[in-house]
Amino acid sequence: ALVLSELSVLLAGAAFAPLNPQDPAARLQGLWQDLGANVVILRASQSNLVALAKESGLRPVEAESLFGDSAPAAPLDWAAVEVPADALCHIIYTSGSTGRPKGVLMEHRGLVNYALQKAALHGITAESRVLVASASTFDPSLGDFFSTLVTGATLCLDSRAAVTQQLEDCLRNSGATHVLTTPALWSMVELAPQQLPQLWVVALGGEAMPPAVVRTWGQAPGVQ
């Protein structure tokens, strides 16, 4: 529902901001106010957030009502909205570890360039299977989402808990050919490269690279 929600917002000519539903209520309310948001898309099971959104003056929309089996069929003749390249596309918030979270405003052309360049540099094609290992609140997840969509590749999604605690299983079960994550998370993978023969591209960043990871994966045949 997350990917469909973000894509739908963009097709409507609006902008989105992915937030962590596990954040404290006060933080969410502060971010909603900072955004000037008027709609929040939630799961029906998040009843506490539905009530919080209403209390904050937002209109909560249940994702199941948009994309579930009971959702009404959309007309096929809808007109695409023309959006200027420099129009606001999405907002990503900093962690706020050094103070108040700051929203980083991104334009449509930025996301387009990001998706196309990532697809080209990582060799993502229609035959690729991209495992999303980044949290939805960080922009690498958007690179994974949209580079996959623009190339017709397969997007492999799993729960955040599964990715952070059972990354090896996620890689094997999804048959992922591409993954982008941090060196710290990748260090949890104890499988040898030959045990993941389908894996072609491992992109790591955001922090210092442990020498052991370089030794193990830097020389692995068939892996970039």
mmCIF file of C-alpha atoms in Angstrom:
data_model
loop_
_atom_site.group_PDB
_atom_site.id
_atom_site.type_symbol
_atom_site.label_atom_id
_atom_site.label_comp_id
_atom_site.label_asym_id
_atom_site.label_seq_id
_atom_site.Cartn_x
_atom_site.Cartn_y
_atom_site.Cartn_z
ATOM 1 C CA ALA A 1 0.000 0.000 0.000
ATOM 2 C CA LEU A 2 2.908 2.358 0.689
ATOM 3 C CA VAL A 3 4.286 2.333 -2.845
ATOM 4 C CA LEU A 4 0.828 2.635 -4.369
ATOM 5 C CA SER A 5 -0.008 5.508 -2.025
ATOM 6 C CA GLU A 6 3.117 7.452 -2.964
ATOM 7 C CA LEU A 7 2.630 6.808 -6.668
ATOM 8 C CA SER A 8 -1.031 7.844 -6.478
ATOM 9 C CA VAL A 9 -0.164 11.103 -4.731
ATOM 10 C CA LEU A 10 2.351 11.960 -7.452
ATOM 11 C CA LEU A 11 -0.087 11.083 -10.237
ATOM 12 C CA ALA A 12 -2.579 13.462 -8.621
ATOM 13 C CA GLY A 13 -0.008 16.261 -8.728
ATOM 14 C CA ALA A 14 0.391 16.463 -4.956
ATOM 15 C CA ALA A 15 3.354 15.819 -2.640
ATOM 16 C CA PHE A 16 3.894 13.249 0.095
ATOM 17 C CA ALA A 17 5.974 12.825 3.242
ATOM 18 C CA PRO A 18 6.607 9.282 4.535
ATOM 19 C CA LEU A 19 6.538 9.182 8.339
ATOM 20 C CA ASN A 20 7.134 6.444 10.887
ATOM 21 C CA PRO A 21 3.825 5.350 12.464
ATOM 22 C CA GLN A 22 5.807 4.074 15.468
ATOM 23 C CA ASP A 23 6.910 7.602 16.364
ATOM 24 C CA PRO A 24 5.443 9.188 19.521
ATOM 25 C CA ALA A 25 2.146 10.989 19.054
ATOM 26 C CA ALA A 26 3.662 14.377 19.880
ATOM 27 C CA ARG A 27 6.323 13.965 17.194
ATOM 28 C CA LEU A 28 3.775 12.931 14.572
ATOM 29 C CA GLN A 29 1.536 15.871 15.423
ATOM 30 C CA GLY A 30 4.505 18.215 15.193
ATOM 31 C CA LEU A 31 5.487 16.872 11.785
ATOM 32 C CA TRP A 32 1.920 17.044 10.488
ATOM 33 C CA GLN A 33 1.719 20.660 11.614
ATOM 34 C CA ASP A 34 5.088 21.472 10.054
ATOM 35 C CA LEU A 35 3.963 19.909 6.779
ATOM 36 C CA GLY A 36 0.630 21.660 6.707
ATOM 37 C CA ALA A 37 -0.780 18.256 5.809
ATOM 38 C CA ASN A 38 -4.507 17.786 5.314
ATOM 39 C CA VAL A 39 -4.677 14.049 4.508
ATOM 40 C CA VAL A 40 -2.915 11.085 6.099
ATOM 41 C CA ILE A 41 -3.053 7.546 4.693
ATOM 42 C CA LEU A 42 -3.086 4.865 7.387
ATOM 43 C CA ARG A 43 -3.908 1.214 7.831
ATOM 44 C CA ALA A 44 -7.266 0.371 9.372
ATOM 45 C CA SER A 45 -5.457 -1.453 12.180
ATOM 46 C CA GLN A 46 -3.824 1.819 13.267
ATOM 47 C CA SER A 47 -6.946 3.018 15.056
ATOM 48 C CA ASN A 48 -4.921 5.082 17.528
ATOM 49 C CA LEU A 49 -3.399 7.069 14.660
ATOM 50 C CA VAL A 50 -6.773 7.499 12.976
ATOM 51 C CA ALA A 51 -8.042 9.149 16.158
ATOM 52 C CA LEU A 52 -4.864 11.217 16.468
ATOM 53 C CA ALA A 53 -5.178 12.431 12.886
ATOM 54 C CA LYS A 54 -8.774 13.536 13.432
ATOM 55 C CA GLU A 55 -7.758 15.282 16.641
ATOM 56 C CA SER A 56 -5.049 17.102 14.669
ATOM 57 C CA GLY A 57 -7.499 18.290 12.013
ATOM 58 C CA LEU A 58 -6.377 15.868 9.289
ATOM 59 C CA ARG A 59 -8.566 13.606 7.202
ATOM 60 C CA PRO A 60 -7.477 9.998 7.774
ATOM 61 C CA VAL A 61 -7.869 7.669 4.802
ATOM 62 C CA GLU A 62 -7.590 3.925 5.283
ATOM 63 C CA ALA A 63 -5.236 2.357 2.752
ATOM 64 C CA GLU A 64 -7.481 -0.701 2.534
ATOM 65 C CA SER A 65 -10.289 1.483 1.188
ATOM 66 C CA LEU A 66 -8.012 2.578 -1.660
ATOM 67 C CA PHE A 67 -6.142 -0.590 -2.561
ATOM 68 C CA GLY A 68 -7.919 -3.492 -0.844
ATOM 69 C CA ASP A 69 -10.114 -6.086 -2.518
ATOM 70 C CA SER A 70 -13.210 -4.026 -1.714
ATOM 71 C CA ALA A 71 -11.787 -0.796 -3.136
ATOM 72 C CA PRO A 72 -13.800 0.667 -6.031
ATOM 73 C CA ALA A 73 -12.323 0.299 -9.494
ATOM 74 C CA ALA A 74 -10.772 3.478 -10.844
ATOM 75 C CA PRO A 75 -11.841 4.743 -14.283
ATOM 76 C CA LEU A 76 -9.401 3.943 -17.051
ATOM 77 C CA ASP A 77 -9.878 7.289 -18.795
ATOM 78 C CA TRP A 78 -8.511 9.529 -16.044
ATOM 79 C CA ALA A 79 -6.428 12.431 -17.260
ATOM 80 C CA ALA A 80 -2.817 12.707 -16.148
ATOM 81 C CA VAL A 81 -1.994 15.877 -14.217
ATOM 82 C CA GLU A 82 0.787 17.965 -15.713
ATOM 83 C CA VAL A 83 3.294 18.866 -13.011
ATOM 84 C CA PRO A 84 6.221 21.281 -13.494
ATOM 85 C CA ALA A 85 9.635 19.682 -13.108
ATOM 86 C CA ASP A 86 10.443 21.990 -10.195
ATOM 87 C CA ALA A 87 7.191 21.288 -8.331
ATOM 88 C CA LEU A 88 7.372 19.808 -4.841
ATOM 89 C CA CYS A 89 7.450 16.023 -5.001
ATOM 90 C CA HIS A 90 8.118 14.738 -1.492
ATOM 91 C CA ILE A 91 9.522 15.733 1.872
ATOM 92 C CA ILE A 92 11.965 13.623 3.866
ATOM 93 C CA TYR A 93 12.563 14.520 7.503
ATOM 94 C CA THR A 94 15.897 14.310 9.272
ATOM 95 C CA SER A 95 16.077 12.198 12.412
ATOM 96 C CA GLY A 96 16.073 15.198 14.707
ATOM 97 C CA SER A 97 18.916 13.698 16.729
ATOM 98 C CA THR A 98 20.529 17.131 17.052
ATOM 99 C CA GLY A 99 17.325 19.076 17.552
ATOM 100 C CA ARG A 100 14.002 19.491 15.801
ATOM 101 C CA PRO A 101 13.517 17.318 12.685
ATOM 102 C CA LYS A 102 14.009 19.296 9.487
ATOM 103 C CA GLY A 103 12.072 18.620 6.319
ATOM 104 C CA VAL A 104 14.117 18.304 3.127
ATOM 105 C CA LEU A 105 12.027 19.411 0.146
ATOM 106 C CA MET A 106 12.571 17.473 -3.082
ATOM 107 C CA GLU A 107 11.350 18.373 -6.561
ATOM 108 C CA HIS A 108 9.868 16.071 -9.184
ATOM 109 C CA ARG A 109 12.926 16.374 -11.394
ATOM 110 C CA GLY A 110 15.093 15.284 -8.482
ATOM 111 C CA LEU A 111 13.195 12.034 -8.046
ATOM 112 C CA VAL A 112 13.158 11.413 -11.803
ATOM 113 C CA ASN A 113 16.916 11.927 -12.041
ATOM 114 C CA TYR A 114 17.488 9.792 -8.955
ATOM 115 C CA ALA A 115 15.441 6.880 -10.300
ATOM 116 C CA LEU A 116 16.929 6.966 -13.800
ATOM 117 C CA GLN A 117 20.525 7.344 -12.625
ATOM 118 C CA LYS A 118 20.184 4.598 -10.025
ATOM 119 C CA ALA A 119 18.690 2.256 -12.615
ATOM 120 C CA ALA A 120 21.528 2.995 -15.039
ATOM 121 C CA LEU A 121 24.386 2.790 -12.526
ATOM 122 C CA HIS A 122 23.086 -0.340 -10.800
ATOM 123 C CA GLY A 123 22.085 -2.053 -14.027
ATOM 124 C CA ILE A 124 18.428 -2.478 -13.074
ATOM 125 C CA THR A 125 16.408 -4.020 -15.911
ATOM 126 C CA ALA A 126 13.024 -5.650 -16.376
ATOM 127 C CA GLU A 127 14.577 -8.940 -15.225
ATOM 128 C CA SER A 128 15.900 -7.498 -11.942
ATOM 129 C CA ARG A 129 14.462 -8.141 -8.488
ATOM 130 C CA VAL A 130 15.104 -5.225 -6.105
ATOM 131 C CA LEU A 131 14.874 -5.870 -2.368
ATOM 132 C CA VAL A 132 13.954 -2.742 -0.405
ATOM 133 C CA ALA A 133 16.135 -2.806 2.712
ATOM 134 C CA SER A 134 15.821 0.867 3.710
ATOM 135 C CA ALA A 135 13.144 2.295 5.979
ATOM 136 C CA SER A 136 10.397 4.141 4.116
ATOM 137 C CA THR A 137 11.323 7.355 5.936
ATOM 138 C CA PHE A 138 14.746 7.455 4.234
ATOM 139 C CA ASP A 139 15.153 8.501 0.605
ATOM 140 C CA PRO A 140 17.082 5.368 -0.511
ATOM 141 C CA SER A 141 13.757 3.540 -0.316
ATOM 142 C CA LEU A 142 12.346 5.952 -2.910
ATOM 143 C CA GLY A 143 15.313 5.245 -5.156
ATOM 144 C CA ASP A 144 14.518 1.547 -4.876
ATOM 145 C CA PHE A 145 10.790 2.068 -5.471
ATOM 146 C CA PHE A 146 10.982 4.281 -8.511
ATOM 147 C CA SER A 147 14.066 2.838 -10.227
ATOM 148 C CA THR A 148 12.192 -0.465 -10.126
ATOM 149 C CA LEU A 149 8.980 1.014 -11.499
ATOM 150 C CA VAL A 150 10.610 2.911 -14.379
ATOM 151 C CA THR A 151 12.446 -0.208 -15.577
ATOM 152 C CA GLY A 152 9.630 -2.706 -15.147
ATOM 153 C CA ALA A 153 11.673 -4.684 -12.610
ATOM 154 C CA THR A 154 10.200 -6.592 -9.660
ATOM 155 C CA LEU A 155 9.975 -4.837 -6.300
ATOM 156 C CA CYS A 156 10.600 -7.146 -3.327
ATOM 157 C CA LEU A 157 9.074 -5.900 -0.075
ATOM 158 C CA ASP A 158 9.187 -7.356 3.416
ATOM 159 C CA SER A 159 8.420 -6.086 6.889
ATOM 160 C CA ARG A 160 10.949 -3.818 8.549
ATOM 161 C CA ALA A 161 11.400 -6.383 11.315
ATOM 162 C CA ALA A 162 12.195 -9.115 8.794
ATOM 163 C CA VAL A 163 14.733 -6.967 6.962
ATOM 164 C CA THR A 164 16.566 -5.899 10.109
ATOM 165 C CA GLN A 165 16.485 -9.288 11.833
ATOM 166 C CA GLN A 166 16.376 -11.854 9.017
ATOM 167 C CA LEU A 167 18.020 -10.172 6.039
ATOM 168 C CA GLU A 168 19.504 -13.442 4.796
ATOM 169 C CA ASP A 169 16.052 -15.034 4.586
ATOM 170 C CA CYS A 170 14.681 -11.963 2.801
ATOM 171 C CA LEU A 171 17.441 -12.194 0.184
ATOM 172 C CA ARG A 172 16.968 -15.909 -0.409
ATOM 173 C CA ASN A 173 13.177 -15.944 -0.365
ATOM 174 C CA SER A 174 12.850 -12.965 -2.702
ATOM 175 C CA GLY A 175 15.551 -14.070 -5.128
ATOM 176 C CA ALA A 176 16.830 -10.493 -5.004
ATOM 177 C CA THR A 177 19.363 -9.442 -7.618
ATOM 178 C CA HIS A 178 19.846 -5.946 -6.160
ATOM 179 C CA VAL A 179 19.971 -4.603 -2.613
ATOM 180 C CA LEU A 180 20.962 -1.258 -1.094
ATOM 181 C CA THR A 181 21.552 -0.881 2.629
ATOM 182 C CA THR A 182 24.068 0.182 5.264
ATOM 183 C CA PRO A 183 27.319 -1.673 6.004
ATOM 184 C CA ALA A 184 26.118 -2.302 9.571
ATOM 185 C CA LEU A 185 23.005 -4.123 8.409
ATOM 186 C CA TRP A 186 24.889 -5.958 5.666
ATOM 187 C CA SER A 187 27.412 -7.193 8.226
ATOM 188 C CA MET A 188 24.618 -9.360 9.624
ATOM 189 C CA VAL A 189 24.685 -11.443 6.433
ATOM 190 C CA GLU A 190 26.832 -14.460 7.235
ATOM 191 C CA LEU A 191 26.198 -16.285 3.972
ATOM 192 C CA ALA A 192 29.061 -16.580 1.532
ATOM 193 C CA PRO A 193 28.543 -14.872 -1.837
ATOM 194 C CA GLN A 194 28.188 -18.249 -3.578
ATOM 195 C CA GLN A 195 25.178 -18.994 -1.367
ATOM 196 C CA LEU A 196 23.344 -16.080 -2.985
ATOM 197 C CA PRO A 197 24.120 -16.800 -6.644
ATOM 198 C CA GLN A 198 21.303 -14.610 -7.954
ATOM 199 C CA LEU A 199 22.626 -11.494 -6.171
ATOM 200 C CA TRP A 200 24.309 -9.169 -8.629
ATOM 201 C CA VAL A 201 24.551 -5.710 -7.039
ATOM 202 C CA VAL A 202 25.187 -4.925 -3.363
ATOM 203 C CA ALA A 203 25.158 -1.151 -2.764
ATOM 204 C CA LEU A 204 26.342 -0.053 0.680
ATOM 205 C CA GLY A 205 26.659 3.450 2.110
ATOM 206 C CA GLY A 206 25.822 5.919 4.828
ATOM 207 C CA GLU A 207 28.595 4.914 7.205
ATOM 208 C CA ALA A 208 32.120 3.515 7.363
ATOM 209 C CA MET A 209 32.709 0.261 5.485
ATOM 210 C CA PRO A 210 34.100 -2.594 7.628
ATOM 211 C CA PRO A 211 37.202 -4.142 6.003
ATOM 212 C CA ALA A 212 35.703 -7.626 6.430
ATOM 213 C CA VAL A 213 32.780 -6.714 4.172
ATOM 214 C CA VAL A 214 35.151 -5.453 1.493
ATOM 215 C CA ARG A 215 37.254 -8.612 1.708
ATOM 216 C CA THR A 216 34.261 -10.928 1.475
ATOM 217 C CA TRP A 217 32.136 -9.174 -1.117
ATOM 218 C CA GLY A 218 34.563 -6.926 -2.961
ATOM 219 C CA GLN A 219 36.166 -9.870 -4.753
ATOM 220 C CA ALA A 220 33.062 -12.040 -5.107
ATOM 221 C CA PRO A 221 32.644 -13.202 -8.717
ATOM 222 C CA GLY A 222 29.484 -11.912 -10.343
ATOM 223 C CA VAL A 223 28.782 -9.346 -7.611
ATOM 224 C CA GLN A 224 29.254 -5.606 -7.990
#
